[in-house]
Amino acid sequence: CINDRLELGEVNWLNTKILRRGDVQKICGGQEFIHSVTHLQKPSMTLLVRSVNTPQHLPQWSYYSPCVRMNPFVAPQRIDYTLTKKIRAVDVAWECDLDFGDELANQVLERCDLETAFRFMILADRPTCDGQAQKWKDAVHHRLMSRWPKFWPSLKKAVDENDRVLEVGRKRKTVSDPHQRFILEVLLTVPDRDAILDLVSAEFPNEDPREFIASKIASVDSDECPKKIEERSKRILASIDSGQNLKELL
């Protein structure tokens, strides 16, 4: 426990369920049923019938795989009442000039405490188009690791996974094919290799799940000719057959 708003532990995936039209899922309060919901089809909607806030189940934590939970509802003045404005300022700076944005972000991170640093790294969204984003993040993590060697290695894992989720989410927004959207969402949310293959097999029973995943991923964000897409698909399929973690395909 870092404080009453930020804690370290283990966030373990248990299962994933595809809900169809008319299905009902009971959601228990508190830590008994930590969950997330994703809409696979557009348009679609979920109707939620819930009780009014129950004190014994508060706060409703935000969970960051694989090891962090954070209270997102704390009053800003309890942490840094200027944090939101700082993040907005850095985001605007990044839009205008990446180097200036990096410098401003570095100034914020050099002066803040551990919790503020984590919230900043989770909430600030540096553009990735210049190819230097990872280099900047690695340098930031190195400095934060030297300041908090006991805690930051775990927090870095959560930041890295959050970055991966955001990046795959961006890719998913660029595709309209429902099959591609399904594959991207499964790779985004399911960490277990066998469970991914089982879900794809259940959704597309007439397809080989490995080949289907490879073909759908190969054409995401690609304007190449069909032959090159096919070659990429074969490379992805080879990596699947080699036992590679399927989440690393993206």
PDB file of C-alpha atoms in Angstrom:
ATOM      1  CA  CYS A   1       0.000   0.000   0.000  1.00  0.00           C
ATOM      2  CA  ILE A   2       1.579   3.278  -1.104  1.00  0.00           C
ATOM      3  CA  ASN A   3      -1.229   5.349   0.444  1.00  0.00           C
ATOM      4  CA  ASP A   4      -5.017   5.216   0.782  1.00  0.00           C
ATOM      5  CA  ARG A   5      -5.424   6.126  -2.914  1.00  0.00           C
ATOM      6  CA  LEU A   6      -2.772   4.001  -4.630  1.00  0.00           C
ATOM      7  CA  GLU A   7      -1.955   0.356  -3.931  1.00  0.00           C
ATOM      8  CA  LEU A   8       0.255  -2.357  -5.380  1.00  0.00           C
ATOM      9  CA  GLY A   9      -0.762  -6.006  -5.609  1.00  0.00           C
ATOM     10  CA  GLU A  10      -1.734  -8.477  -8.334  1.00  0.00           C
ATOM     11  CA  VAL A  11      -4.418  -7.957 -10.970  1.00  0.00           C
ATOM     12  CA  ASN A  12      -5.091 -11.421 -12.375  1.00  0.00           C
ATOM     13  CA  TRP A  13      -7.364 -12.200 -15.325  1.00  0.00           C
ATOM     14  CA  LEU A  14      -9.890 -14.949 -14.575  1.00  0.00           C
ATOM     15  CA  ASN A  15     -12.106 -15.228 -17.641  1.00  0.00           C
ATOM     16  CA  THR A  16     -13.750 -13.437 -20.537  1.00  0.00           C
ATOM     17  CA  LYS A  17     -17.381 -13.864 -21.543  1.00  0.00           C
ATOM     18  CA  ILE A  18     -19.123 -12.818 -24.749  1.00  0.00           C
ATOM     19  CA  LEU A  19     -22.616 -11.562 -23.941  1.00  0.00           C
ATOM     20  CA  ARG A  20     -25.299 -11.884 -26.593  1.00  0.00           C
ATOM     21  CA  ARG A  21     -28.543  -9.983 -27.037  1.00  0.00           C
ATOM     22  CA  GLY A  22     -30.773 -10.611 -24.019  1.00  0.00           C
ATOM     23  CA  ASP A  23     -28.014 -11.958 -21.759  1.00  0.00           C
ATOM     24  CA  VAL A  24     -27.956 -10.783 -18.139  1.00  0.00           C
ATOM     25  CA  GLN A  25     -24.782 -10.534 -16.068  1.00  0.00           C
ATOM     26  CA  LYS A  26     -24.903  -9.959 -12.316  1.00  0.00           C
ATOM     27  CA  ILE A  27     -22.296  -7.478 -11.094  1.00  0.00           C
ATOM     28  CA  CYS A  28     -21.391  -7.831  -7.437  1.00  0.00           C
ATOM     29  CA  GLY A  29     -20.156  -4.794  -5.548  1.00  0.00           C
ATOM     30  CA  GLY A  30     -16.636  -4.200  -4.305  1.00  0.00           C
ATOM     31  CA  GLN A  31     -13.707  -6.455  -5.107  1.00  0.00           C
ATOM     32  CA  GLU A  32     -15.833  -9.555  -5.628  1.00  0.00           C
ATOM     33  CA  PHE A  33     -16.371  -8.884  -9.322  1.00  0.00           C
ATOM     34  CA  ILE A  34     -13.688  -6.644 -10.824  1.00  0.00           C
ATOM     35  CA  HIS A  35     -14.625  -6.301 -14.476  1.00  0.00           C
ATOM     36  CA  SER A  36     -14.573  -4.265 -17.652  1.00  0.00           C
ATOM     37  CA  VAL A  37     -17.062  -4.136 -20.536  1.00  0.00           C
ATOM     38  CA  THR A  38     -16.339  -3.587 -24.217  1.00  0.00           C
ATOM     39  CA  HIS A  39     -18.867  -3.106 -27.002  1.00  0.00           C
ATOM     40  CA  LEU A  40     -17.775  -5.299 -29.911  1.00  0.00           C
ATOM     41  CA  GLN A  41     -20.412  -4.123 -32.365  1.00  0.00           C
ATOM     42  CA  LYS A  42     -21.517  -0.642 -33.301  1.00  0.00           C
ATOM     43  CA  PRO A  43     -24.184   0.370 -32.588  1.00  0.00           C
ATOM     44  CA  SER A  44     -24.819  -1.566 -29.379  1.00  0.00           C
ATOM     45  CA  MET A  45     -25.774  -0.736 -25.836  1.00  0.00           C
ATOM     46  CA  THR A  46     -25.832  -2.116 -22.317  1.00  0.00           C
ATOM     47  CA  LEU A  47     -28.615  -1.427 -19.840  1.00  0.00           C
ATOM     48  CA  LEU A  48     -27.409  -1.194 -16.245  1.00  0.00           C
ATOM     49  CA  VAL A  49     -29.699  -1.526 -13.232  1.00  0.00           C
ATOM     50  CA  ARG A  50     -27.787  -0.692 -10.099  1.00  0.00           C
ATOM     51  CA  SER A  51     -28.156   0.188  -6.462  1.00  0.00           C
ATOM     52  CA  VAL A  52     -27.335   3.651  -5.187  1.00  0.00           C
ATOM     53  CA  ASN A  53     -23.833   4.011  -3.755  1.00  0.00           C
ATOM     54  CA  THR A  54     -23.259   1.453  -1.008  1.00  0.00           C
ATOM     55  CA  PRO A  55     -20.627   2.651   1.511  1.00  0.00           C
ATOM     56  CA  GLN A  56     -19.228  -0.832   2.112  1.00  0.00           C
ATOM     57  CA  HIS A  57     -18.284  -1.081  -1.564  1.00  0.00           C
ATOM     58  CA  LEU A  58     -16.582   2.296  -1.894  1.00  0.00           C
ATOM     59  CA  PRO A  59     -14.324   3.499  -3.365  1.00  0.00           C
ATOM     60  CA  GLN A  60     -14.723   2.049  -6.835  1.00  0.00           C
ATOM     61  CA  TRP A  61     -11.091   1.519  -7.757  1.00  0.00           C
ATOM     62  CA  SER A  62      -9.561   1.782 -11.205  1.00  0.00           C
ATOM     63  CA  TYR A  63      -7.352  -1.243 -11.904  1.00  0.00           C
ATOM     64  CA  TYR A  64      -4.197  -1.238 -14.011  1.00  0.00           C
ATOM     65  CA  SER A  65      -2.828  -4.616 -14.990  1.00  0.00           C
ATOM     66  CA  PRO A  66      -0.736  -6.306 -13.772  1.00  0.00           C
ATOM     67  CA  CYS A  67      -0.318  -4.822 -10.315  1.00  0.00           C
ATOM     68  CA  VAL A  68      -1.890  -1.434  -9.511  1.00  0.00           C
ATOM     69  CA  ARG A  69      -5.206  -0.085  -8.321  1.00  0.00           C
ATOM     70  CA  MET A  70      -5.979   3.602  -7.918  1.00  0.00           C
ATOM     71  CA  ASN A  71      -8.870   5.584  -6.485  1.00  0.00           C
ATOM     72  CA  PRO A  72      -9.968   7.851  -9.362  1.00  0.00           C
ATOM     73  CA  PHE A  73     -12.455   9.834  -7.266  1.00  0.00           C
ATOM     74  CA  VAL A  74     -10.148  11.577  -4.805  1.00  0.00           C
ATOM     75  CA  ALA A  75     -10.434  15.344  -4.554  1.00  0.00           C
ATOM     76  CA  PRO A  76      -7.686  16.927  -6.696  1.00  0.00           C
ATOM     77  CA  GLN A  77      -6.489  19.102  -3.833  1.00  0.00           C
ATOM     78  CA  ARG A  78      -5.542  15.970  -1.901  1.00  0.00           C
ATOM     79  CA  ILE A  79      -2.882  15.238  -4.493  1.00  0.00           C
ATOM     80  CA  ASP A  80      -2.001  18.203  -6.668  1.00  0.00           C
ATOM     81  CA  TYR A  81      -4.807  20.598  -7.464  1.00  0.00           C
ATOM     82  CA  THR A  82      -2.898  21.774 -10.547  1.00  0.00           C
ATOM     83  CA  LEU A  83      -2.364  18.265 -12.005  1.00  0.00           C
ATOM     84  CA  THR A  84      -5.227  18.420 -14.518  1.00  0.00           C
ATOM     85  CA  LYS A  85      -4.082  21.813 -15.778  1.00  0.00           C
ATOM     86  CA  LYS A  86      -0.484  20.593 -16.020  1.00  0.00           C
ATOM     87  CA  ILE A  87      -1.522  17.592 -18.098  1.00  0.00           C
ATOM     88  CA  ARG A  88      -3.607  19.791 -20.395  1.00  0.00           C
ATOM     89  CA  ALA A  89      -0.702  22.210 -20.766  1.00  0.00           C
ATOM     90  CA  VAL A  90       1.702  19.384 -21.646  1.00  0.00           C
ATOM     91  CA  ASP A  91      -0.776  17.867 -24.133  1.00  0.00           C
ATOM     92  CA  VAL A  92      -1.146  21.246 -25.874  1.00  0.00           C
ATOM     93  CA  ALA A  93       2.636  21.692 -25.903  1.00  0.00           C
ATOM     94  CA  TRP A  94       3.052  18.259 -27.505  1.00  0.00           C
ATOM     95  CA  GLU A  95       0.564  19.225 -30.212  1.00  0.00           C
ATOM     96  CA  CYS A  96       2.553  22.373 -30.981  1.00  0.00           C
ATOM     97  CA  ASP A  97       6.113  21.094 -30.596  1.00  0.00           C
ATOM     98  CA  LEU A  98       7.128  17.654 -29.353  1.00  0.00           C
ATOM     99  CA  ASP A  99      10.479  18.771 -27.938  1.00  0.00           C
ATOM    100  CA  PHE A 100       8.843  21.591 -26.002  1.00  0.00           C
ATOM    101  CA  GLY A 101       6.183  19.202 -24.728  1.00  0.00           C
ATOM    102  CA  ASP A 102       8.844  16.733 -23.587  1.00  0.00           C
ATOM    103  CA  GLU A 103      10.706  19.486 -21.751  1.00  0.00           C
ATOM    104  CA  LEU A 104       7.541  20.664 -20.014  1.00  0.00           C
ATOM    105  CA  ALA A 105       6.604  17.097 -19.059  1.00  0.00           C
ATOM    106  CA  ASN A 106      10.087  16.518 -17.645  1.00  0.00           C
ATOM    107  CA  GLN A 107       9.731  19.624 -15.467  1.00  0.00           C
ATOM    108  CA  VAL A 108       6.425  18.344 -14.071  1.00  0.00           C
ATOM    109  CA  LEU A 109       7.809  14.885 -13.318  1.00  0.00           C
ATOM    110  CA  GLU A 110      11.003  16.167 -11.698  1.00  0.00           C
ATOM    111  CA  ARG A 111       9.031  18.139  -9.092  1.00  0.00           C
ATOM    112  CA  CYS A 112       6.139  15.816  -8.260  1.00  0.00           C
ATOM    113  CA  ASP A 113       5.627  12.994  -5.776  1.00  0.00           C
ATOM    114  CA  LEU A 114       5.251   9.297  -6.585  1.00  0.00           C
ATOM    115  CA  GLU A 115       1.463   9.210  -6.900  1.00  0.00           C
ATOM    116  CA  THR A 116       1.345  12.319  -9.076  1.00  0.00           C
ATOM    117  CA  ALA A 117       4.054  10.872 -11.327  1.00  0.00           C
ATOM    118  CA  PHE A 118       2.012   7.714 -11.855  1.00  0.00           C
ATOM    119  CA  ARG A 119      -1.210   9.602 -12.513  1.00  0.00           C
ATOM    120  CA  PHE A 120       0.630  11.859 -14.954  1.00  0.00           C
ATOM    121  CA  MET A 121       2.115   8.919 -16.882  1.00  0.00           C
ATOM    122  CA  ILE A 122      -1.299   7.250 -17.048  1.00  0.00           C
ATOM    123  CA  LEU A 123      -3.270  10.339 -18.084  1.00  0.00           C
ATOM    124  CA  ALA A 124      -0.847  12.274 -20.296  1.00  0.00           C
ATOM    125  CA  ASP A 125      -0.898  11.060 -23.897  1.00  0.00           C
ATOM    126  CA  ARG A 126       2.263  11.803 -25.817  1.00  0.00           C
ATOM    127  CA  PRO A 127       1.882  11.544 -29.612  1.00  0.00           C
ATOM    128  CA  THR A 128       3.687   8.573 -31.127  1.00  0.00           C
ATOM    129  CA  CYS A 129       3.963   9.768 -34.718  1.00  0.00           C
ATOM    130  CA  ASP A 130       7.553  11.042 -34.462  1.00  0.00           C
ATOM    131  CA  GLY A 131       9.058   7.699 -33.511  1.00  0.00           C
ATOM    132  CA  GLN A 132      10.684   9.204 -30.411  1.00  0.00           C
ATOM    133  CA  ALA A 133       7.911   8.521 -27.923  1.00  0.00           C
ATOM    134  CA  GLN A 134       9.404   5.290 -26.606  1.00  0.00           C
ATOM    135  CA  LYS A 135      12.834   6.866 -26.282  1.00  0.00           C
ATOM    136  CA  TRP A 136      11.362   9.678 -24.195  1.00  0.00           C
ATOM    137  CA  LYS A 137       9.354   7.259 -22.047  1.00  0.00           C
ATOM    138  CA  ASP A 138      12.413   5.070 -21.425  1.00  0.00           C
ATOM    139  CA  ALA A 139      14.380   8.093 -20.250  1.00  0.00           C
ATOM    140  CA  VAL A 140      11.528   9.167 -17.956  1.00  0.00           C
ATOM    141  CA  HIS A 141      11.169   5.687 -16.468  1.00  0.00           C
ATOM    142  CA  HIS A 142      14.925   5.561 -15.852  1.00  0.00           C
ATOM    143  CA  ARG A 143      14.820   8.809 -13.876  1.00  0.00           C
ATOM    144  CA  LEU A 144      11.716   7.789 -11.931  1.00  0.00           C
ATOM    145  CA  MET A 145      13.279   4.400 -11.183  1.00  0.00           C
ATOM    146  CA  SER A 146      16.253   6.122  -9.583  1.00  0.00           C
ATOM    147  CA  ARG A 147      13.933   8.234  -7.416  1.00  0.00           C
ATOM    148  CA  TRP A 148      11.667   5.382  -6.295  1.00  0.00           C
ATOM    149  CA  PRO A 149      13.546   2.090  -6.843  1.00  0.00           C
ATOM    150  CA  LYS A 150      11.187   0.202  -4.515  1.00  0.00           C
ATOM    151  CA  PHE A 151       7.909   1.183  -6.163  1.00  0.00           C
ATOM    152  CA  TRP A 152       8.483   2.399  -9.714  1.00  0.00           C
ATOM    153  CA  PRO A 153       9.350  -0.984 -11.297  1.00  0.00           C
ATOM    154  CA  SER A 154       5.808  -2.161 -10.507  1.00  0.00           C
ATOM    155  CA  LEU A 155       4.242   1.141 -11.516  1.00  0.00           C
ATOM    156  CA  LYS A 156       6.196   1.040 -14.791  1.00  0.00           C
ATOM    157  CA  LYS A 157       4.615  -2.321 -15.653  1.00  0.00           C
ATOM    158  CA  ALA A 158       1.175  -0.771 -15.225  1.00  0.00           C
ATOM    159  CA  VAL A 159       2.128   2.292 -17.293  1.00  0.00           C
ATOM    160  CA  ASP A 160       3.536   0.117 -20.093  1.00  0.00           C
ATOM    161  CA  GLU A 161       0.408  -2.058 -20.196  1.00  0.00           C
ATOM    162  CA  ASN A 162      -1.799   1.033 -20.184  1.00  0.00           C
ATOM    163  CA  ASP A 163       0.197   2.404 -23.143  1.00  0.00           C
ATOM    164  CA  ARG A 164      -0.301  -0.871 -25.011  1.00  0.00           C
ATOM    165  CA  VAL A 165      -4.039  -0.784 -24.350  1.00  0.00           C
ATOM    166  CA  LEU A 166      -4.280   2.784 -25.626  1.00  0.00           C
ATOM    167  CA  GLU A 167      -2.294   1.972 -28.772  1.00  0.00           C
ATOM    168  CA  VAL A 168      -4.372  -1.089 -29.652  1.00  0.00           C
ATOM    169  CA  GLY A 169      -7.487   0.970 -28.926  1.00  0.00           C
ATOM    170  CA  ARG A 170      -6.313   3.540 -31.467  1.00  0.00           C
ATOM    171  CA  LYS A 171      -5.840   0.825 -34.064  1.00  0.00           C
ATOM    172  CA  ARG A 172      -9.275  -0.572 -33.338  1.00  0.00           C
ATOM    173  CA  LYS A 173     -10.848   2.828 -33.976  1.00  0.00           C
ATOM    174  CA  THR A 174      -9.385   2.865 -37.484  1.00  0.00           C
ATOM    175  CA  VAL A 175     -11.077  -0.353 -38.622  1.00  0.00           C
ATOM    176  CA  SER A 176     -14.725  -0.949 -39.421  1.00  0.00           C
ATOM    177  CA  ASP A 177     -14.580  -4.648 -40.275  1.00  0.00           C
ATOM    178  CA  PRO A 178     -16.381  -6.414 -37.380  1.00  0.00           C
ATOM    179  CA  HIS A 179     -14.077  -9.431 -37.587  1.00  0.00           C
ATOM    180  CA  GLN A 180     -10.975  -7.266 -37.256  1.00  0.00           C
ATOM    181  CA  ARG A 181     -12.544  -5.348 -34.380  1.00  0.00           C
ATOM    182  CA  PHE A 182     -13.315  -8.612 -32.598  1.00  0.00           C
ATOM    183  CA  ILE A 183      -9.757  -9.921 -32.980  1.00  0.00           C
ATOM    184  CA  LEU A 184      -8.212  -6.660 -31.804  1.00  0.00           C
ATOM    185  CA  GLU A 185     -10.465  -6.528 -28.762  1.00  0.00           C
ATOM    186  CA  VAL A 186      -9.679 -10.135 -27.798  1.00  0.00           C
ATOM    187  CA  LEU A 187      -5.944  -9.493 -28.099  1.00  0.00           C
ATOM    188  CA  LEU A 188      -6.421  -6.306 -26.126  1.00  0.00           C
ATOM    189  CA  THR A 189      -8.241  -7.761 -23.137  1.00  0.00           C
ATOM    190  CA  VAL A 190      -7.407 -11.468 -22.884  1.00  0.00           C
ATOM    191  CA  PRO A 191      -3.889 -12.282 -21.650  1.00  0.00           C
ATOM    192  CA  ASP A 192      -4.102 -16.075 -21.951  1.00  0.00           C
ATOM    193  CA  ARG A 193      -3.009 -17.622 -25.261  1.00  0.00           C
ATOM    194  CA  ASP A 194      -5.297 -20.670 -25.123  1.00  0.00           C
ATOM    195  CA  ALA A 195      -8.270 -18.546 -24.063  1.00  0.00           C
ATOM    196  CA  ILE A 196      -7.726 -16.249 -27.062  1.00  0.00           C
ATOM    197  CA  LEU A 197      -7.716 -19.183 -29.464  1.00  0.00           C
ATOM    198  CA  ASP A 198     -10.792 -20.684 -27.773  1.00  0.00           C
ATOM    199  CA  LEU A 199     -12.744 -17.424 -28.043  1.00  0.00           C
ATOM    200  CA  VAL A 200     -11.874 -17.020 -31.711  1.00  0.00           C
ATOM    201  CA  SER A 201     -12.827 -20.664 -32.387  1.00  0.00           C
ATOM    202  CA  ALA A 202     -16.162 -20.199 -30.642  1.00  0.00           C
ATOM    203  CA  GLU A 203     -16.963 -16.997 -32.549  1.00  0.00           C
ATOM    204  CA  PHE A 204     -15.764 -18.303 -35.933  1.00  0.00           C
ATOM    205  CA  PRO A 205     -16.200 -22.098 -35.803  1.00  0.00           C
ATOM    206  CA  ASN A 206     -15.476 -22.585 -39.499  1.00  0.00           C
ATOM    207  CA  GLU A 207     -12.075 -20.876 -39.333  1.00  0.00           C
ATOM    208  CA  ASP A 208      -8.692 -22.024 -38.125  1.00  0.00           C
ATOM    209  CA  PRO A 209      -8.173 -19.585 -35.208  1.00  0.00           C
ATOM    210  CA  ARG A 210      -4.434 -19.140 -35.809  1.00  0.00           C
ATOM    211  CA  GLU A 211      -4.772 -18.408 -39.510  1.00  0.00           C
ATOM    212  CA  PHE A 212      -7.803 -16.206 -38.910  1.00  0.00           C
ATOM    213  CA  ILE A 213      -5.975 -14.080 -36.328  1.00  0.00           C
ATOM    214  CA  ALA A 214      -2.939 -13.762 -38.584  1.00  0.00           C
ATOM    215  CA  SER A 215      -4.956 -12.697 -41.640  1.00  0.00           C
ATOM    216  CA  LYS A 216      -6.983 -10.106 -39.754  1.00  0.00           C
ATOM    217  CA  ILE A 217      -4.030  -8.525 -37.973  1.00  0.00           C
ATOM    218  CA  ALA A 218      -1.901  -8.380 -41.117  1.00  0.00           C
ATOM    219  CA  SER A 219      -4.247  -5.947 -42.850  1.00  0.00           C
ATOM    220  CA  VAL A 220      -4.793  -3.552 -39.921  1.00  0.00           C
ATOM    221  CA  ASP A 221      -3.471  -0.064 -40.737  1.00  0.00           C
ATOM    222  CA  SER A 222      -2.121  -1.348 -44.035  1.00  0.00           C
ATOM    223  CA  ASP A 223      -2.533   0.143 -47.486  1.00  0.00           C
ATOM    224  CA  GLU A 224      -0.139  -2.358 -49.057  1.00  0.00           C
ATOM    225  CA  CYS A 225      -0.991  -4.670 -51.927  1.00  0.00           C
ATOM    226  CA  PRO A 226      -2.706  -7.998 -51.167  1.00  0.00           C
ATOM    227  CA  LYS A 227       0.501  -9.954 -51.834  1.00  0.00           C
ATOM    228  CA  LYS A 228       2.449  -8.066 -49.167  1.00  0.00           C
ATOM    229  CA  ILE A 229      -0.439  -8.435 -46.724  1.00  0.00           C
ATOM    230  CA  GLU A 230      -0.432 -12.165 -47.400  1.00  0.00           C
ATOM    231  CA  GLU A 231       3.320 -12.321 -46.737  1.00  0.00           C
ATOM    232  CA  ARG A 232       2.867 -10.441 -43.475  1.00  0.00           C
ATOM    233  CA  SER A 233       0.067 -12.790 -42.530  1.00  0.00           C
ATOM    234  CA  LYS A 234       2.404 -15.760 -43.027  1.00  0.00           C
ATOM    235  CA  ARG A 235       5.031 -14.163 -40.780  1.00  0.00           C
ATOM    236  CA  ILE A 236       2.440 -13.549 -38.064  1.00  0.00           C
ATOM    237  CA  LEU A 237       1.175 -17.102 -38.394  1.00  0.00           C
ATOM    238  CA  ALA A 238       4.731 -18.397 -37.995  1.00  0.00           C
ATOM    239  CA  SER A 239       5.123 -16.379 -34.801  1.00  0.00           C
ATOM    240  CA  ILE A 240       1.841 -17.794 -33.472  1.00  0.00           C
ATOM    241  CA  ASP A 241       2.988 -21.338 -34.232  1.00  0.00           C
ATOM    242  CA  SER A 242       6.275 -20.674 -32.437  1.00  0.00           C
ATOM    243  CA  GLY A 243       4.381 -20.115 -29.178  1.00  0.00           C
ATOM    244  CA  GLN A 244       4.790 -16.326 -29.020  1.00  0.00           C
ATOM    245  CA  ASN A 245       2.572 -14.410 -26.624  1.00  0.00           C
ATOM    246  CA  LEU A 246      -0.331 -13.367 -28.853  1.00  0.00           C
ATOM    247  CA  LYS A 247      -0.607  -9.968 -27.180  1.00  0.00           C
ATOM    248  CA  GLU A 248       2.858  -9.173 -28.579  1.00  0.00           C
ATOM    249  CA  LEU A 249       1.561  -9.402 -32.140  1.00  0.00           C
ATOM    250  CA  LEU A 250       0.311  -5.808 -31.887  1.00  0.00           C
TER     251      LEU A 250
END
